[in-house]
Amino acid sequence: MPKEMDVVKRAKVIEWLKTEVLDHVSRLFKAMWEGSTARIGDCLASLVMSSYILGRRLGVSYRELDDLLIDKLRKHRKEGHQLEDWYQDISALEEHMRKR
């Protein structure tokens, strides 16, 4: 495949993945409105999957994304994020990520 065609194909894939992320957010909001926990879980899983793949297409490896997430969680925990103060969500997710 000529290099120009590869660049175009890569750009189209990135644009498509961006629309996938938006679609998954929209579907998540609808599932939340309907109160379907099964659909909420499915939408969240699709959103995470699309985010990881979009990151990879943009040059961020899965491992690097995991490490960046852990760093962000650590920062929020240390800064006293409200979700940490109220529910310990930040430290729970950080622990989950570390055990993977």
Coordinates of N, CA, C and O in Angstrom, one line a residue:
M1 N 0.8 -1.2 0.0 CA 0.0 0.0 0.0 C 0.9 1.2 0.0 O 1.8 1.3 0.8
P2 N 0.6 2.2 -0.9 CA 1.4 3.4 -0.9 C 1.3 4.2 0.4 O 0.3 4.1 1.1
K3 N 2.4 4.9 0.8 CA 2.4 5.5 2.1 C 1.3 6.5 2.3 O 0.7 6.7 3.4
E4 N 0.9 7.3 1.2 CA -0.2 8.2 1.3 C -1.5 7.6 1.7 O -2.3 8.1 2.4
M5 N -1.7 6.4 1.1 CA -3.0 5.6 1.4 C -3.0 5.2 2.8 O -4.0 5.2 3.5
D6 N -1.8 4.8 3.3 CA -1.7 4.3 4.7 C -2.0 5.5 5.7 O -2.7 5.3 6.7
V7 N -1.5 6.7 5.4 CA -1.8 7.8 6.2 C -3.3 8.2 6.2 O -3.9 8.4 7.3
V8 N -3.9 8.1 5.1 CA -5.3 8.4 5.0 C -6.1 7.3 5.7 O -7.1 7.6 6.5
K9 N -5.7 6.1 5.6 CA -6.4 5.0 6.3 C -6.3 5.2 7.8 O -7.3 5.0 8.5
R10 N -5.1 5.5 8.3 CA -4.9 5.7 9.7 C -5.7 6.8 10.2 O -6.3 6.8 11.3
A11 N -5.8 7.9 9.5 CA -6.6 9.1 9.9 C -8.1 8.7 9.9 O -8.8 9.1 10.9
K12 N -8.6 7.9 8.9 CA -10.0 7.5 8.9 C -10.3 6.6 10.1 O -11.4 6.7 10.7
V13 N -9.4 5.8 10.5 CA -9.6 4.9 11.6 C -9.7 5.7 12.9 O -10.5 5.5 13.8
I14 N -8.8 6.7 13.1 CA -8.9 7.5 14.2 C -10.2 8.3 14.3 O -10.8 8.4 15.4
E15 N -10.6 8.8 13.2 CA -11.9 9.5 13.2 C -13.1 8.6 13.5 O -14.0 9.0 14.3
W16 N -13.0 7.4 13.0 CA -14.0 6.4 13.3 C -14.1 6.1 14.8 O -15.1 6.0 15.4
L17 N -12.9 5.9 15.3 CA -12.8 5.5 16.8 C -13.3 6.7 17.6 O -13.9 6.5 18.7
K18 N -13.1 7.9 17.2 CA -13.6 9.1 17.9 C -15.1 9.0 18.0 O -15.8 9.3 19.0
T19 N -15.7 8.7 16.8 CA -17.2 8.6 16.8 C -17.7 7.4 17.6 O -18.8 7.5 18.2
E20 N -16.9 6.3 17.7 CA -17.3 5.2 18.5 C -17.3 5.6 20.0 O -18.2 5.2 20.7
V21 N -16.3 6.4 20.4 CA -16.3 6.8 21.8 C -17.5 7.6 22.1 O -18.2 7.4 23.1
L22 N -17.9 8.6 21.2 CA -19.1 9.4 21.4 C -20.3 8.5 21.4 O -21.3 8.7 22.3
D23 N -20.4 7.6 20.6 CA -21.6 6.7 20.5 C -21.7 5.9 21.8 O -22.8 5.7 22.3
H24 N -20.6 5.4 22.3 CA -20.7 4.6 23.6 C -21.1 5.5 24.7 O -21.8 5.0 25.6
V25 N -20.6 6.7 24.8 CA -21.1 7.7 25.8 C -22.6 7.9 25.7 O -23.3 7.9 26.7
S26 N -23.1 8.1 24.5 CA -24.5 8.3 24.3 C -25.3 7.1 24.7 O -26.3 7.2 25.4
R27 N -24.8 5.9 24.3 CA -25.5 4.7 24.7 C -25.5 4.5 26.2 O -26.5 4.0 26.8
L28 N -24.4 4.9 26.9 CA -24.3 4.8 28.3 C -25.3 5.7 29.0 O -26.0 5.3 29.9
F29 N -25.5 6.9 28.5 CA -26.4 7.9 29.1 C -27.9 7.3 28.9 O -28.7 7.4 29.9
K30 N -28.2 6.7 27.8 CA -29.5 6.1 27.6 C -29.7 5.0 28.5 O -30.8 4.8 29.1
A31 N -28.7 4.1 28.7 CA -28.8 3.0 29.6 C -29.0 3.5 31.0 O -29.8 2.9 31.8
M32 N -28.3 4.5 31.4 CA -28.5 5.1 32.8 C -29.9 5.6 32.9 O -30.5 5.4 34.0
W33 N -30.4 6.2 31.9 CA -31.8 6.8 32.0 C -32.8 5.6 32.2 O -33.7 5.7 32.9
E34 N -32.5 4.5 31.5 CA -33.4 3.4 31.5 C -33.2 2.5 32.8 O -34.0 1.7 33.2
G35 N -32.0 2.7 33.4 CA -31.7 2.0 34.7 C -31.3 0.5 34.4 O -31.4 -0.3 35.3
S36 N -30.8 0.2 33.3 CA -30.4 -1.2 33.0 C -29.0 -1.4 33.3 O -28.1 -0.9 32.6
T37 N -28.8 -2.1 34.4 CA -27.4 -2.3 34.9 C -26.6 -3.2 33.9 O -25.4 -2.9 33.7
A38 N -27.3 -4.1 33.2 CA -26.6 -4.9 32.2 C -26.1 -4.1 31.1 O -24.9 -4.2 30.6
R39 N -27.0 -3.2 30.6 CA -26.6 -2.3 29.5 C -25.5 -1.3 29.9 O -24.7 -0.9 29.1
I40 N -25.6 -0.8 31.1 CA -24.6 0.2 31.7 C -23.3 -0.5 31.6 O -22.3 0.1 31.2
G41 N -23.2 -1.7 32.2 CA -21.9 -2.4 32.2 C -21.4 -2.6 30.8 O -20.2 -2.5 30.5
D42 N -22.2 -3.0 29.8 CA -21.8 -3.3 28.5 C -21.3 -2.0 27.8 O -20.3 -2.0 27.2
C43 N -22.0 -0.9 28.1 CA -21.6 0.4 27.5 C -20.3 0.9 28.1 O -19.4 1.4 27.4
L44 N -20.1 0.7 29.4 CA -18.8 1.1 30.0 C -17.7 0.3 29.5 O -16.6 0.8 29.2
A45 N -17.9 -1.0 29.3 CA -16.9 -1.9 28.8 C -16.5 -1.5 27.3 O -15.3 -1.4 27.0
S46 N -17.5 -1.1 26.5 CA -17.3 -0.7 25.2 C -16.5 0.6 25.1 O -15.6 0.8 24.3
L47 N -16.9 1.5 26.0 CA -16.2 2.8 26.1 C -14.7 2.7 26.5 O -13.8 3.3 25.9
V48 N -14.5 1.8 27.5 CA -13.1 1.5 27.9 C -12.3 0.9 26.7 O -11.2 1.3 26.4
M49 N -12.9 -0.1 26.1 CA -12.2 -0.8 25.0 C -11.9 0.2 23.9 O -10.8 0.3 23.4
S50 N -12.9 1.1 23.5 CA -12.6 2.0 22.4 C -11.6 3.1 22.8 O -10.8 3.5 22.0
S51 N -11.6 3.4 24.1 CA -10.6 4.4 24.6 C -9.2 3.8 24.5 O -8.2 4.5 24.1
Y52 N -9.0 2.6 24.9 CA -7.7 1.9 24.8 C -7.2 1.8 23.4 O -6.1 2.1 23.1
I53 N -8.1 1.4 22.5 CA -7.7 1.2 21.1 C -7.4 2.6 20.4 O -6.5 2.7 19.7
L54 N -8.2 3.6 20.7 CA -7.9 5.0 20.2 C -6.6 5.4 20.7 O -5.8 6.0 19.9
G55 N -6.3 5.2 22.0 CA -5.0 5.6 22.5 C -3.9 4.9 21.8 O -2.9 5.5 21.4
R56 N -4.0 3.6 21.5 CA -3.0 2.8 20.8 C -2.8 3.4 19.4 O -1.7 3.6 18.9
R57 N -3.9 3.7 18.7 CA -3.8 4.3 17.3 C -3.1 5.7 17.4 O -2.6 6.1 16.4
L58 N -3.2 6.4 18.5 CA -2.6 7.7 18.7 C -1.2 7.6 19.3 O -0.6 8.6 19.6
G59 N -0.7 6.4 19.4 CA 0.7 6.2 19.9 C 0.9 5.9 21.3 O 2.0 5.9 21.8
V60 N -0.2 5.7 22.1 CA -0.1 5.4 23.5 C -0.3 3.9 23.7 O -1.4 3.4 23.4
S61 N 0.7 3.2 24.2 CA 0.5 1.7 24.3 C -0.5 1.5 25.5 O -0.7 2.3 26.3
Y62 N -1.0 0.2 25.5 CA -1.9 -0.2 26.5 C -1.2 -0.1 27.9 O -1.8 0.4 28.8
R63 N 0.0 -0.5 27.9 CA 0.8 -0.5 29.2 C 1.0 1.0 29.6 O 0.8 1.3 30.8
E64 N 1.3 1.8 28.7 CA 1.6 3.2 29.0 C 0.3 3.9 29.5 O 0.3 4.6 30.5
L65 N -0.9 3.5 28.9 CA -2.1 4.1 29.3 C -2.5 3.6 30.8 O -2.9 4.4 31.6
D66 N -2.2 2.3 31.0 CA -2.4 1.8 32.4 C -1.5 2.6 33.4 O -2.0 3.0 34.5
D67 N -0.3 2.8 33.0 CA 0.6 3.5 33.9 C 0.2 5.0 34.1 O 0.3 5.5 35.3
L68 N -0.3 5.6 33.1 CA -0.8 7.0 33.2 C -2.0 7.1 34.1 O -2.2 8.0 34.9
L69 N -2.9 6.1 34.0 CA -4.1 6.0 34.8 C -3.7 5.9 36.3 O -4.2 6.6 37.1
I70 N -2.7 5.0 36.5 CA -2.3 4.8 37.9 C -1.7 6.0 38.5 O -1.9 6.4 39.6
D71 N -0.9 6.7 37.7 CA -0.3 8.0 38.1 C -1.4 9.0 38.4 O -1.3 9.7 39.4
K72 N -2.4 9.1 37.6 CA -3.5 10.1 37.8 C -4.2 9.7 39.0 O -4.6 10.6 39.8
L73 N -4.5 8.4 39.3 CA -5.2 8.0 40.5 C -4.4 8.4 41.7 O -4.9 8.9 42.7
R74 N -3.1 8.1 41.7 CA -2.2 8.4 42.8 C -2.3 9.9 43.1 O -2.4 10.4 44.2
K75 N -2.2 10.7 42.0 CA -2.3 12.2 42.2 C -3.6 12.6 42.8 O -3.6 13.4 43.8
H76 N -4.7 12.1 42.3 CA -6.0 12.5 42.9 C -6.1 12.0 44.3 O -6.7 12.8 45.1
R77 N -5.6 10.9 44.6 CA -5.7 10.4 46.0 C -4.9 11.3 46.9 O -5.4 11.7 48.0
K78 N -3.7 11.7 46.5 CA -2.9 12.5 47.4 C -3.5 13.9 47.5 O -3.3 14.6 48.5
E79 N -4.1 14.4 46.5 CA -4.7 15.8 46.5 C -6.0 15.8 47.2 O -6.6 16.9 47.4
G80 N -6.5 14.7 47.6 CA -7.8 14.6 48.4 C -9.0 14.8 47.5 O -9.9 15.6 47.9
H81 N -9.1 14.1 46.4 CA -10.2 14.2 45.5 C -11.5 13.8 46.3 O -11.5 13.0 47.1
Q82 N -12.6 14.5 45.9 CA -13.9 14.3 46.7 C -14.3 12.8 46.6 O -14.8 12.3 47.6
L83 N -14.2 12.1 45.5 CA -14.6 10.7 45.4 C -13.8 9.9 46.4 O -14.2 8.8 46.9
E84 N -12.5 10.2 46.6 CA -11.7 9.5 47.5 C -12.1 9.8 49.0 O -12.3 8.9 49.8
D85 N -12.4 11.1 49.2 CA -12.8 11.5 50.6 C -14.2 10.8 51.0 O -14.3 10.4 52.1
W86 N -15.1 10.8 50.0 CA -16.4 10.3 50.3 C -16.5 8.8 50.2 O -17.2 8.2 51.1
Y87 N -15.9 8.2 49.2 CA -16.2 6.8 49.0 C -14.9 5.9 48.8 O -15.0 4.7 48.6
Q88 N -13.7 6.5 48.8 CA -12.5 5.8 48.6 C -12.4 5.1 47.2 O -11.8 4.1 47.0
D89 N -13.1 5.7 46.3 CA -13.2 5.2 44.9 C -11.8 5.2 44.2 O -11.4 4.3 43.5
I90 N -11.1 6.3 44.5 CA -9.8 6.5 43.8 C -8.8 5.4 44.3 O -8.1 4.7 43.5
S91 N -8.6 5.2 45.6 CA -7.7 4.2 46.1 C -8.2 2.8 45.7 O -7.3 1.9 45.4
A92 N -9.5 2.5 45.7 CA -10.0 1.2 45.3 C -9.6 0.9 43.8 O -9.2 -0.2 43.5
L93 N -9.8 1.9 42.9 CA -9.4 1.7 41.5 C -7.9 1.6 41.4 O -7.4 0.7 40.6
E94 N -7.2 2.3 42.1 CA -5.7 2.2 42.0 C -5.3 0.8 42.5 O -4.4 0.2 41.8
E95 N -5.8 0.3 43.5 CA -5.5 -1.0 44.0 C -5.9 -2.1 42.9 O -5.1 -3.0 42.6
H96 N -7.0 -1.9 42.3 CA -7.5 -2.8 41.3 C -6.5 -2.8 40.1 O -6.1 -3.9 39.6
M97 N -6.1 -1.6 39.7 CA -5.2 -1.5 38.6 C -3.8 -2.2 38.9 O -3.2 -2.8 38.0
R98 N -3.4 -2.0 40.1 CA -2.1 -2.6 40.5 C -2.1 -4.1 40.5 O -1.1 -4.7 40.3
K99 N -3.2 -4.7 40.9 CA -3.3 -6.1 41.0 C -3.5 -6.8 39.6 O -3.4 -8.0 39.6
R100 N -3.8 -6.1 38.6 CA -4.0 -6.7 37.3 C -2.7 -7.2 36.7 O -1.7 -7.0 36.9

